[in-house]
Coordinates of C-alpha atoms and ligand atoms in Angstrom, one line a residue:
M1 CA 225.3 237.0 91.7
T2 CA 224.7 233.7 93.5
E3 CA 228.2 233.5 95.0
S4 CA 228.1 237.1 96.4
R5 CA 224.6 236.6 97.7
Q6 CA 225.8 233.8 100.0
A7 CA 228.4 236.1 101.7
W8 CA 227.7 237.6 105.1
W9 CA 227.8 241.1 103.8
S10 CA 225.3 240.5 101.0
R11 CA 222.3 241.1 103.3
A12 CA 223.9 242.6 106.3
V13 CA 222.7 245.5 108.4
F14 CA 225.8 247.7 108.7
Y15 CA 225.8 250.3 111.5
Q16 CA 227.9 253.4 110.7
A17 CA 229.5 254.6 113.9
Y18 CA 231.0 258.1 113.5
P19 CA 233.7 257.5 116.2
R20 CA 233.8 261.2 117.3
S21 CA 230.0 261.1 118.0
F22 CA 229.0 257.6 119.1
R23 CA 230.2 257.6 122.7
D24 CA 233.1 259.1 124.7
S25 CA 234.8 256.8 127.1
D26 CA 237.5 259.1 128.5
G27 CA 235.7 262.4 129.1
D28 CA 237.5 264.6 126.6
G29 CA 234.2 265.4 124.8
V30 CA 235.1 263.4 121.7
G31 CA 233.8 259.9 121.0
D32 CA 236.4 257.1 120.9
L33 CA 236.9 253.4 120.2
D34 CA 236.4 252.3 123.8
G35 CA 233.2 254.2 123.6
V36 CA 232.1 252.1 120.7
T37 CA 233.1 249.0 122.6
E38 CA 230.9 250.2 125.5
G39 CA 228.0 250.5 123.1
L40 CA 228.3 247.0 121.6
D41 CA 225.6 245.5 123.7
Y42 CA 223.3 248.2 122.5
L43 CA 224.3 247.5 118.9
A44 CA 223.9 243.7 119.4
R45 CA 220.4 244.4 120.8
L46 CA 219.7 246.6 117.8
G47 CA 220.5 243.6 115.7
V48 CA 223.3 244.9 113.5
D49 CA 225.6 242.5 111.7
A50 CA 228.6 244.8 111.2
L51 CA 230.1 248.1 112.0
W52 CA 231.5 250.7 109.7
L53 CA 233.9 253.0 111.5
N54 CA 234.8 256.3 109.9
P55 CA 238.6 256.8 109.8
V56 CA 240.4 256.4 113.1
M57 CA 243.9 256.5 111.7
V58 CA 246.5 259.0 112.9
S59 CA 245.3 262.4 111.7
P60 CA 245.5 266.1 112.3
M61 CA 241.7 266.0 111.9
A62 CA 241.4 268.8 109.4
D63 CA 238.6 266.8 107.9
H64 CA 237.9 264.7 111.0
G65 CA 240.1 261.7 110.1
Y66 CA 239.8 261.8 106.3
D67 CA 243.2 263.4 106.3
V68 CA 245.4 260.5 107.3
A69 CA 249.0 261.1 108.4
D70 CA 249.7 257.5 109.3
P71 CA 247.5 254.9 107.7
R72 CA 248.7 252.0 109.8
D73 CA 248.1 253.4 113.3
V74 CA 245.1 254.6 115.3
D75 CA 245.0 258.2 116.5
P76 CA 245.5 258.6 120.3
L77 CA 242.3 260.7 120.3
F78 CA 240.4 257.4 119.5
G79 CA 242.4 255.4 122.0
G80 CA 245.3 254.0 119.8
L81 CA 245.8 250.6 118.3
E82 CA 245.0 248.8 121.6
A83 CA 241.5 250.3 121.7
L84 CA 240.9 249.0 118.2
D85 CA 242.1 245.6 119.2
R86 CA 239.7 245.6 122.2
L87 CA 236.8 246.7 120.0
V88 CA 237.5 244.0 117.4
E89 CA 237.7 241.3 120.0
A90 CA 234.5 242.4 121.8
A91 CA 232.6 242.9 118.6
H92 CA 233.6 239.5 117.2
A93 CA 232.5 237.9 120.5
R94 CA 229.0 239.3 119.8
D95 CA 229.2 238.1 116.1
I96 CA 229.5 241.7 114.9
K97 CA 232.0 242.3 112.1
V98 CA 234.1 245.4 112.0
T99 CA 234.9 247.4 108.9
M100 CA 237.0 250.5 108.6
D101 CA 237.3 253.4 106.4
L102 CA 240.2 253.5 104.0
V103 CA 241.3 256.8 102.4
P104 CA 243.4 256.1 99.3
N105 CA 242.7 259.2 97.2
H106 CA 244.7 261.6 99.4
T107 CA 246.8 261.8 102.5
S108 CA 247.1 264.5 105.2
S109 CA 249.5 267.3 104.4
A110 CA 251.2 266.1 107.6
H111 CA 252.0 262.7 106.1
P112 CA 255.8 262.2 106.0
W113 CA 255.6 261.8 102.2
F114 CA 254.0 265.2 101.7
Q115 CA 256.4 266.8 104.2
A116 CA 259.3 265.3 102.2
A117 CA 257.8 266.5 99.0
L118 CA 257.7 270.1 100.3
A119 CA 261.2 269.9 101.7
T120 CA 262.9 268.6 98.6
G121 CA 261.6 271.0 96.1
P122 CA 260.6 270.6 92.4
G123 CA 261.9 267.8 90.3
G124 CA 262.6 265.3 93.1
N125 CA 261.1 261.9 93.3
Q126 CA 259.2 262.9 96.5
R127 CA 257.0 265.2 94.5
E128 CA 256.1 262.3 92.2
R129 CA 254.0 260.8 95.0
Y130 CA 251.5 263.7 94.7
V131 CA 250.2 265.9 91.9
F132 CA 252.6 268.8 91.7
R133 CA 252.5 271.1 88.6
D134 CA 253.9 274.4 87.6
G135 CA 251.4 277.2 87.5
Q136 CA 250.1 279.0 84.4
G137 CA 250.8 282.5 83.3
P138 CA 253.7 284.8 84.2
D139 CA 255.7 283.4 87.1
G140 CA 253.2 280.5 87.3
L141 CA 250.8 282.8 89.1
H142 CA 247.7 280.9 88.1
P143 CA 246.7 277.3 89.1
P144 CA 247.5 274.6 86.5
N145 CA 243.8 274.1 85.6
N146 CA 240.4 275.3 86.7
W147 CA 239.5 272.4 89.0
V148 CA 237.6 273.4 92.2
S149 CA 237.8 271.7 95.5
I150 CA 234.7 269.8 96.8
F151 CA 234.9 272.0 99.8
G152 CA 235.0 275.3 97.8
G153 CA 237.7 277.4 96.2
P154 CA 240.4 276.2 93.8
A155 CA 241.6 272.5 94.0
W156 CA 245.2 273.8 93.9
T157 CA 247.4 275.4 96.4
R158 CA 250.8 277.0 95.7
V159 CA 253.7 276.1 97.9
V160 CA 256.6 278.1 99.1
E161 CA 259.8 276.3 97.8
P162 CA 262.7 275.5 100.1
D163 CA 264.4 278.7 98.7
G164 CA 261.6 280.8 100.1
N165 CA 260.0 281.7 96.8
P166 CA 256.5 280.8 95.6
G167 CA 256.8 277.7 93.4
Q168 CA 254.7 274.8 92.2
W169 CA 251.1 274.0 92.9
Y170 CA 249.7 270.8 94.3
L171 CA 246.3 269.3 93.7
H172 CA 243.7 268.7 96.5
I173 CA 240.2 267.7 95.4
F174 CA 239.2 268.2 99.0
D175 CA 240.9 270.4 101.6
P176 CA 244.4 271.9 101.1
E177 CA 245.4 269.6 104.0
Q178 CA 244.4 266.6 101.9
P179 CA 246.8 266.5 99.0
D180 CA 245.8 264.0 96.2
L181 CA 248.2 261.1 95.7
N182 CA 249.6 260.4 92.3
W183 CA 248.2 257.0 91.5
D184 CA 250.3 256.7 88.3
N185 CA 253.2 256.2 90.8
P186 CA 253.4 252.5 91.8
E187 CA 254.4 253.6 95.3
A188 CA 250.8 254.6 96.0
F189 CA 249.6 251.1 95.5
E190 CA 252.6 249.5 97.2
D191 CA 251.8 251.5 100.3
L192 CA 248.1 250.8 100.2
E193 CA 248.8 247.1 100.0
K194 CA 250.8 247.3 103.2
T195 CA 247.9 249.2 104.8
L196 CA 245.3 246.7 103.6
R197 CA 247.3 243.7 104.9
F198 CA 248.1 245.5 108.2
W199 CA 244.4 245.9 109.1
L200 CA 243.2 242.6 107.7
E201 CA 245.8 240.7 109.6
R202 CA 244.6 242.6 112.8
G203 CA 241.2 241.0 112.3
I204 CA 239.4 243.8 110.4
D205 CA 236.5 242.4 108.3
G206 CA 236.7 244.8 105.4
F207 CA 236.8 248.4 104.3
R208 CA 234.6 251.2 103.2
I209 CA 236.7 252.9 100.5
D210 CA 236.6 256.7 100.5
V211 CA 236.1 258.4 97.1
A212 CA 236.4 255.1 95.3
H213 CA 235.6 256.8 92.1
G214 CA 238.5 259.2 92.6
M215 CA 242.2 258.4 92.7
A216 CA 242.9 258.1 88.9
K217 CA 243.3 261.4 87.2
P218 CA 243.0 262.0 83.4
P219 CA 246.1 262.5 81.3
G220 CA 246.9 266.2 80.9
L221 CA 244.4 267.2 83.7
P222 CA 241.9 268.9 81.3
D223 CA 239.8 271.8 82.6
M224 CA 236.4 271.1 84.2
P225 CA 233.5 272.0 81.9
R226 CA 231.6 273.5 84.8
P227 CA 233.8 274.5 87.7
D228 CA 230.9 275.4 89.9
A229 CA 230.0 271.9 90.9
E230 CA 228.7 271.6 94.5
M231 CA 229.9 269.3 97.3
L232 CA 229.4 265.6 96.3
T233 CA 227.3 266.2 93.2
H234 CA 229.7 265.2 90.4
D235 CA 228.5 265.5 86.9
A236 CA 229.2 262.6 84.4
D237 CA 231.8 264.7 82.5
D238 CA 233.6 265.9 85.6
P239 CA 237.3 265.1 84.9
R240 CA 238.2 264.9 88.6
F241 CA 236.3 261.6 89.1
N242 CA 235.4 258.3 87.5
N243 CA 238.4 258.0 85.2
D244 CA 239.1 254.7 83.6
G245 CA 242.4 254.2 85.4
V246 CA 240.5 253.8 88.7
H247 CA 239.5 250.2 87.8
A248 CA 243.0 248.9 87.7
I249 CA 243.4 250.2 91.2
H250 CA 240.3 248.4 92.4
R251 CA 241.5 245.2 90.8
G252 CA 244.7 245.6 92.7
I253 CA 242.9 246.1 96.0
R254 CA 240.7 243.1 95.3
T255 CA 243.7 240.9 94.7
V256 CA 245.0 241.7 98.1
V257 CA 241.6 241.4 99.9
N258 CA 241.0 238.0 98.3
D259 CA 243.7 236.6 100.6
H260 CA 241.0 237.1 103.3
P261 CA 238.0 235.5 101.6
D262 CA 235.4 236.7 104.2
A263 CA 236.5 240.4 103.9
V264 CA 234.4 242.9 102.1
T265 CA 235.1 246.1 100.2
I266 CA 232.4 248.8 99.9
G267 CA 233.1 251.7 97.6
E268 CA 231.9 255.2 98.0
I269 CA 230.8 255.7 94.4
W270 CA 229.1 259.0 93.5
V271 CA 228.5 257.8 90.0
F272 CA 224.9 257.9 88.7
D273 CA 225.2 256.3 85.3
N274 CA 224.3 252.7 85.9
E275 CA 226.7 251.2 83.4
D276 CA 229.5 253.2 84.8
F277 CA 228.5 252.4 88.4
A278 CA 228.3 248.7 87.6
K279 CA 231.9 248.7 86.4
Y280 CA 233.1 249.2 89.9
L281 CA 231.4 246.0 91.0
R282 CA 232.8 243.6 88.4
P283 CA 233.8 240.3 90.0
D284 CA 237.4 241.4 90.3
E285 CA 236.7 244.9 91.7
L286 CA 234.6 246.0 94.7
H287 CA 232.2 243.7 96.5
L288 CA 229.6 246.4 97.2
G289 CA 229.1 250.0 96.1
F290 CA 227.2 252.7 98.1
N291 CA 224.3 253.7 96.1
F292 CA 223.1 257.2 97.0
R293 CA 219.9 257.4 95.0
L294 CA 217.6 256.9 98.0
V295 CA 219.4 259.7 99.8
R296 CA 218.6 262.0 96.9
A297 CA 214.9 261.1 96.6
D298 CA 212.3 263.3 98.2
F299 CA 209.5 261.8 100.3
D300 CA 207.5 261.1 97.2
A301 CA 206.3 257.7 96.1
A302 CA 207.3 258.1 92.5
Q303 CA 210.8 259.4 93.4
V304 CA 211.3 256.6 95.9
R305 CA 210.2 254.0 93.4
E306 CA 212.5 255.4 90.8
A307 CA 215.4 255.4 93.2
I308 CA 214.8 251.8 94.2
E309 CA 214.3 250.6 90.6
N310 CA 217.4 252.4 89.5
S311 CA 219.5 251.0 92.3
L312 CA 218.2 247.5 91.7
A313 CA 219.0 247.9 88.0
A314 CA 222.5 249.0 88.7
A315 CA 223.1 246.1 91.1
D316 CA 221.7 243.7 88.6
L317 CA 223.9 245.0 85.8
A318 CA 226.9 244.4 88.2
G319 CA 225.6 241.0 89.5
S320 CA 226.2 242.3 93.0
P321 CA 223.8 242.8 95.9
P322 CA 222.2 246.3 96.1
T323 CA 223.0 248.6 99.0
W324 CA 220.7 251.1 100.7
T325 CA 221.3 254.1 102.8
L326 CA 219.2 257.0 103.9
S327 CA 221.8 259.1 105.7
N328 CA 225.5 259.3 106.6
H329 CA 228.0 261.8 108.0
D330 CA 228.0 263.8 104.8
V331 CA 224.3 264.5 104.2
E332 CA 221.5 266.3 106.1
R333 CA 219.7 263.8 108.4
E334 CA 216.5 262.5 106.8
V335 CA 214.2 263.7 109.5
T336 CA 215.2 267.2 108.5
R337 CA 215.4 266.4 104.7
Y338 CA 211.8 265.2 104.8
G339 CA 210.4 268.4 106.4
G340 CA 211.6 268.3 110.0
G341 CA 209.4 268.2 113.1
A342 CA 206.8 265.5 113.6
V343 CA 206.1 265.1 109.9
G344 CA 209.9 264.7 109.1
L345 CA 210.2 262.1 111.9
A346 CA 207.1 260.2 110.7
R347 CA 208.5 260.2 107.1
A348 CA 211.9 259.1 108.3
R349 CA 210.4 256.2 110.2
A350 CA 208.3 255.2 107.2
M351 CA 211.4 255.3 104.9
A352 CA 213.3 253.2 107.5
L353 CA 210.7 250.5 106.9
V354 CA 211.0 250.9 103.1
M355 CA 214.8 250.6 103.3
L356 CA 214.8 247.6 105.7
A357 CA 212.3 245.8 103.4
L358 CA 214.7 245.8 100.4
P359 CA 217.0 243.0 99.4
G360 CA 220.8 243.6 99.8
A361 CA 222.9 245.4 102.4
V362 CA 221.6 248.2 104.5
F363 CA 223.6 251.0 106.2
V364 CA 222.2 252.7 109.3
Y365 CA 224.0 255.9 110.4
N366 CA 224.4 256.3 114.2
G367 CA 221.4 258.3 115.6
E368 CA 219.2 257.4 112.7
E369 CA 217.7 254.6 114.9
L370 CA 216.8 257.4 117.4
G371 CA 215.2 259.6 114.9
L372 CA 217.7 262.4 115.4
P373 CA 217.2 265.5 113.3
N374 CA 219.9 267.7 111.9
V375 CA 221.0 270.4 114.3
D376 CA 221.3 274.1 113.5
L377 CA 224.6 275.0 115.0
P378 CA 225.8 278.5 115.6
D379 CA 228.6 279.8 113.3
E380 CA 231.3 279.8 116.0
V381 CA 231.2 276.1 116.6
L382 CA 231.3 274.9 113.0
Q383 CA 234.2 272.7 112.2
D384 CA 233.6 271.2 108.7
P385 CA 236.3 272.7 106.4
T386 CA 233.4 273.4 103.9
W387 CA 232.4 276.4 106.1
E388 CA 235.6 278.3 105.8
R389 CA 236.6 277.1 102.3
S390 CA 233.2 278.2 100.9
G391 CA 233.8 281.7 102.2
R392 CA 231.2 280.9 104.9
T393 CA 228.5 280.4 102.4
Q394 CA 227.9 276.7 103.0
R395 CA 227.5 275.5 106.6
G396 CA 228.8 272.1 105.9
R397 CA 228.1 268.8 107.5
D398 CA 228.5 269.4 111.3
G399 CA 224.7 269.4 111.8
C400 CA 224.4 265.7 111.1
R401 CA 227.5 264.8 113.2
V402 CA 226.3 266.0 116.6
P403 CA 227.0 263.3 119.3
M404 CA 224.5 260.6 120.2
P405 CA 222.2 261.2 123.2
W406 CA 222.3 258.2 125.5
S407 CA 220.5 259.1 128.7
G408 CA 219.4 261.9 131.1
D409 CA 217.6 265.2 130.6
E410 CA 220.3 267.5 129.5
P411 CA 223.5 267.7 127.4
P412 CA 225.7 265.7 127.2
Y413 CA 223.0 263.1 127.7
G414 CA 225.4 260.4 128.8
F415 CA 227.5 260.7 125.7
S416 CA 230.5 262.0 127.7
S417 CA 231.3 262.9 131.3
S418 CA 232.3 266.3 129.9
A419 CA 229.7 268.9 129.1
D420 CA 232.1 270.4 126.6
T421 CA 231.3 268.0 123.7
W422 CA 233.1 268.5 120.4
L423 CA 229.9 269.8 118.9
P424 CA 227.3 271.2 121.3
M425 CA 224.2 269.0 121.9
P426 CA 220.7 270.6 121.7
P427 CA 218.9 271.2 125.0
D428 CA 215.7 269.5 123.7
W429 CA 216.9 266.0 123.0
S430 CA 215.8 264.4 126.3
S431 CA 213.0 262.5 124.6
L432 CA 215.4 261.2 121.9
T433 CA 217.9 259.5 124.2
V434 CA 218.4 255.7 124.1
E435 CA 217.2 255.6 127.7
A436 CA 214.0 257.4 126.8
Q437 CA 213.2 255.1 123.9
D438 CA 214.5 251.8 125.2
G439 CA 211.5 249.4 125.7
V440 CA 209.0 252.1 124.9
A441 CA 206.4 250.7 122.4
G442 CA 206.2 252.9 119.4
S443 CA 209.6 254.6 119.9
T444 CA 211.9 255.0 116.9
L445 CA 214.5 252.8 118.5
E446 CA 212.0 250.0 119.1
L447 CA 210.8 250.4 115.5
F448 CA 214.3 249.8 114.2
R449 CA 214.9 246.9 116.6
T450 CA 211.7 245.1 115.5
A451 CA 212.2 245.8 111.9
I452 CA 215.7 244.5 111.9
E453 CA 214.6 241.4 113.8
I454 CA 211.9 240.7 111.2
R455 CA 214.3 241.5 108.4
H456 CA 216.7 238.8 109.7
S457 CA 214.0 236.3 110.2
R458 CA 212.9 236.7 106.6
G459 CA 216.2 235.2 105.4
D460 CA 217.4 235.8 101.8
L461 CA 215.2 238.5 100.3
G462 CA 216.4 237.5 96.8
A463 CA 217.6 240.0 94.3
G464 CA 214.7 242.2 93.3
V465 CA 211.1 243.1 94.3
E466 CA 207.7 242.8 92.7
W467 CA 205.8 246.1 92.4
L468 CA 202.1 246.0 93.2
A469 CA 199.5 248.2 91.5
V470 CA 198.5 251.0 93.9
P471 CA 197.0 254.5 93.7
T472 CA 199.2 257.5 93.0
G473 CA 201.2 258.5 96.1
V474 CA 201.3 255.0 97.5
L475 CA 204.1 252.6 97.0
A476 CA 203.9 248.8 97.4
F477 CA 206.5 246.1 96.7
Q478 CA 206.6 242.5 97.6
G479 CA 209.6 240.4 98.6
T480 CA 210.2 236.8 97.5
D481 CA 208.6 235.6 100.7
G482 CA 205.4 237.4 100.1
V483 CA 205.8 240.2 102.6
T484 CA 204.7 243.5 101.2
C485 CA 206.0 246.9 102.1
L486 CA 203.4 249.7 101.7
L487 CA 204.3 253.4 101.9
N488 CA 201.7 256.0 102.2
A489 CA 203.1 259.3 100.8
T490 CA 199.7 260.8 100.2
D491 CA 197.9 263.2 102.5
H492 CA 195.0 260.8 103.3
P493 CA 194.7 257.4 105.0
V494 CA 195.0 254.2 103.0
P495 CA 192.8 251.3 104.0
L496 CA 194.6 248.2 105.2
S497 CA 193.4 244.9 106.5
D498 CA 195.2 244.7 109.9
E499 CA 195.2 240.9 110.6
D500 CA 198.4 240.4 108.6
V501 CA 200.2 243.5 109.7
L502 CA 203.8 242.7 110.8
I503 CA 204.9 246.2 111.7
T504 CA 203.9 249.8 111.0
S505 CA 205.9 253.0 111.4
A506 CA 202.8 254.7 112.9
P507 CA 199.7 253.5 114.7
L508 CA 196.9 252.5 112.3
V509 CA 193.8 254.8 112.5
G510 CA 190.6 252.7 112.4
G511 CA 192.5 250.0 110.4
D512 CA 193.9 252.6 107.9
L513 CA 197.5 253.5 107.3
P514 CA 197.9 257.2 108.0
P515 CA 199.8 259.6 105.7
N516 CA 203.6 259.6 106.1
A517 CA 203.7 256.0 107.3
A518 CA 204.7 252.6 106.1
A519 CA 203.7 249.0 107.0
W520 CA 204.9 245.5 106.3
I521 CA 202.0 243.1 105.7
R522 CA 201.8 239.4 104.8
Ligands
NOJ1 C1 234.0 261.3 101.5 C2 233.8 261.3 103.0 O1 232.6 260.6 103.3 C3 233.8 262.7 103.5 O2 233.4 262.8 104.8 C4 235.2 263.3 103.3 O3 235.2 264.7 103.6 C5 235.6 263.1 101.8 N1 235.3 261.9 101.3 C6 237.1 263.4 101.7 O4 237.8 262.3 102.2

């Protein structure tokens, strides 16, 4: 623990910039890397230590970049490699690290490897790079097993062979345009190593690793016990994920990354058994693992406490710093999750103070610092593959990906010079823009700025927290420096002595902390 607690990432505030939605520099309605560069002063003022950029590699964008056709180049939509170089240089000049998303579980179906696999037909080496199988039943009419795609429908698609006849099936845990790589083939790692070195040598400070509990598949590809699993809720016995072979892959990645001792790897690990989760964080595997327990907890003191205790226990088992996140590009925004409207916003602000009081690394998703809610988008603008793949039964994740409002009174709120943004922006966001909140006491933006500043001034928050005895519905924990975070999740005010109050998420009422609020006190 001690060694990893010294590293910059061990208590960093990471800012997740979803590049399509952060800021558009060239007026095409889609955010880009020069847009992120333009926003760096804003991010420096917010106090973030590092950026996490969702994938910007060359991609047909079937899953908005998580379908990578060339892992060692930046898509022109985002400004190409030069734009990334400009961003890295400008971020480093402000002491902000830059981490990128890496997608090793699958490629795009437009990747030259997959195109070659289709062109050469069954039996060739090219097919060995992916998971091709013959179908079951007469004429191989049925998929090789019962696995379902995370986006809905079967996880297998049948190809038309070069002779024009229906032939083998290939595996895609996500969209058909995201064929899974065969990680039993050494070429998968050889290519990933090239990719890792390519970006590290360009000055990238680390990687968020997509589906870090995926990649390895179990021998024989046994059926799923319950092929009705929903998006991103994997059960412990789900054969698609968390197979033992994945750890050798992470050890390989770590060996390469160790050549750049300051670089960090952060795994997306949807694994909820603590022992299993901790395996990913052994000293020769990932540095950090996303822990999604806080995302799953309701605004309820007992649930929040359990999520925190559990995350701390998992990190402890691993001897690695804990990580915290309330939202990202895959989940409903917390303002909406906690009930929406004024109450949802109040609760989201309170939970921001809870999260920022915890030891370890924190991830803030762009727009969270503005208190953005999820957006109800009309059917015709939905883009997430989940919508079509689920037979239009699940709306998918577009509602949490709407572009950031920067200024002005109407869409596109300074996000772009084009009104035709890639997802429409709501007409009622004028009070949520950066401009409307900048310097305004009590705004969500100022709450985040102040809380991050205090967090930094508190130094090393240690490895755990001390829980204080409080009435039901209230949560109180103390850091090693004696600062207490108090959350009021009851429906009545909680008395507070205000002389030692460092920050509150809502104004005190006659010295009391109102419901749906949190405070830091010394
Ligand atoms: C997890 C990513 O966060 C999500 O956005 C993506 O769709 C899947 N992995 C597939 O790459």
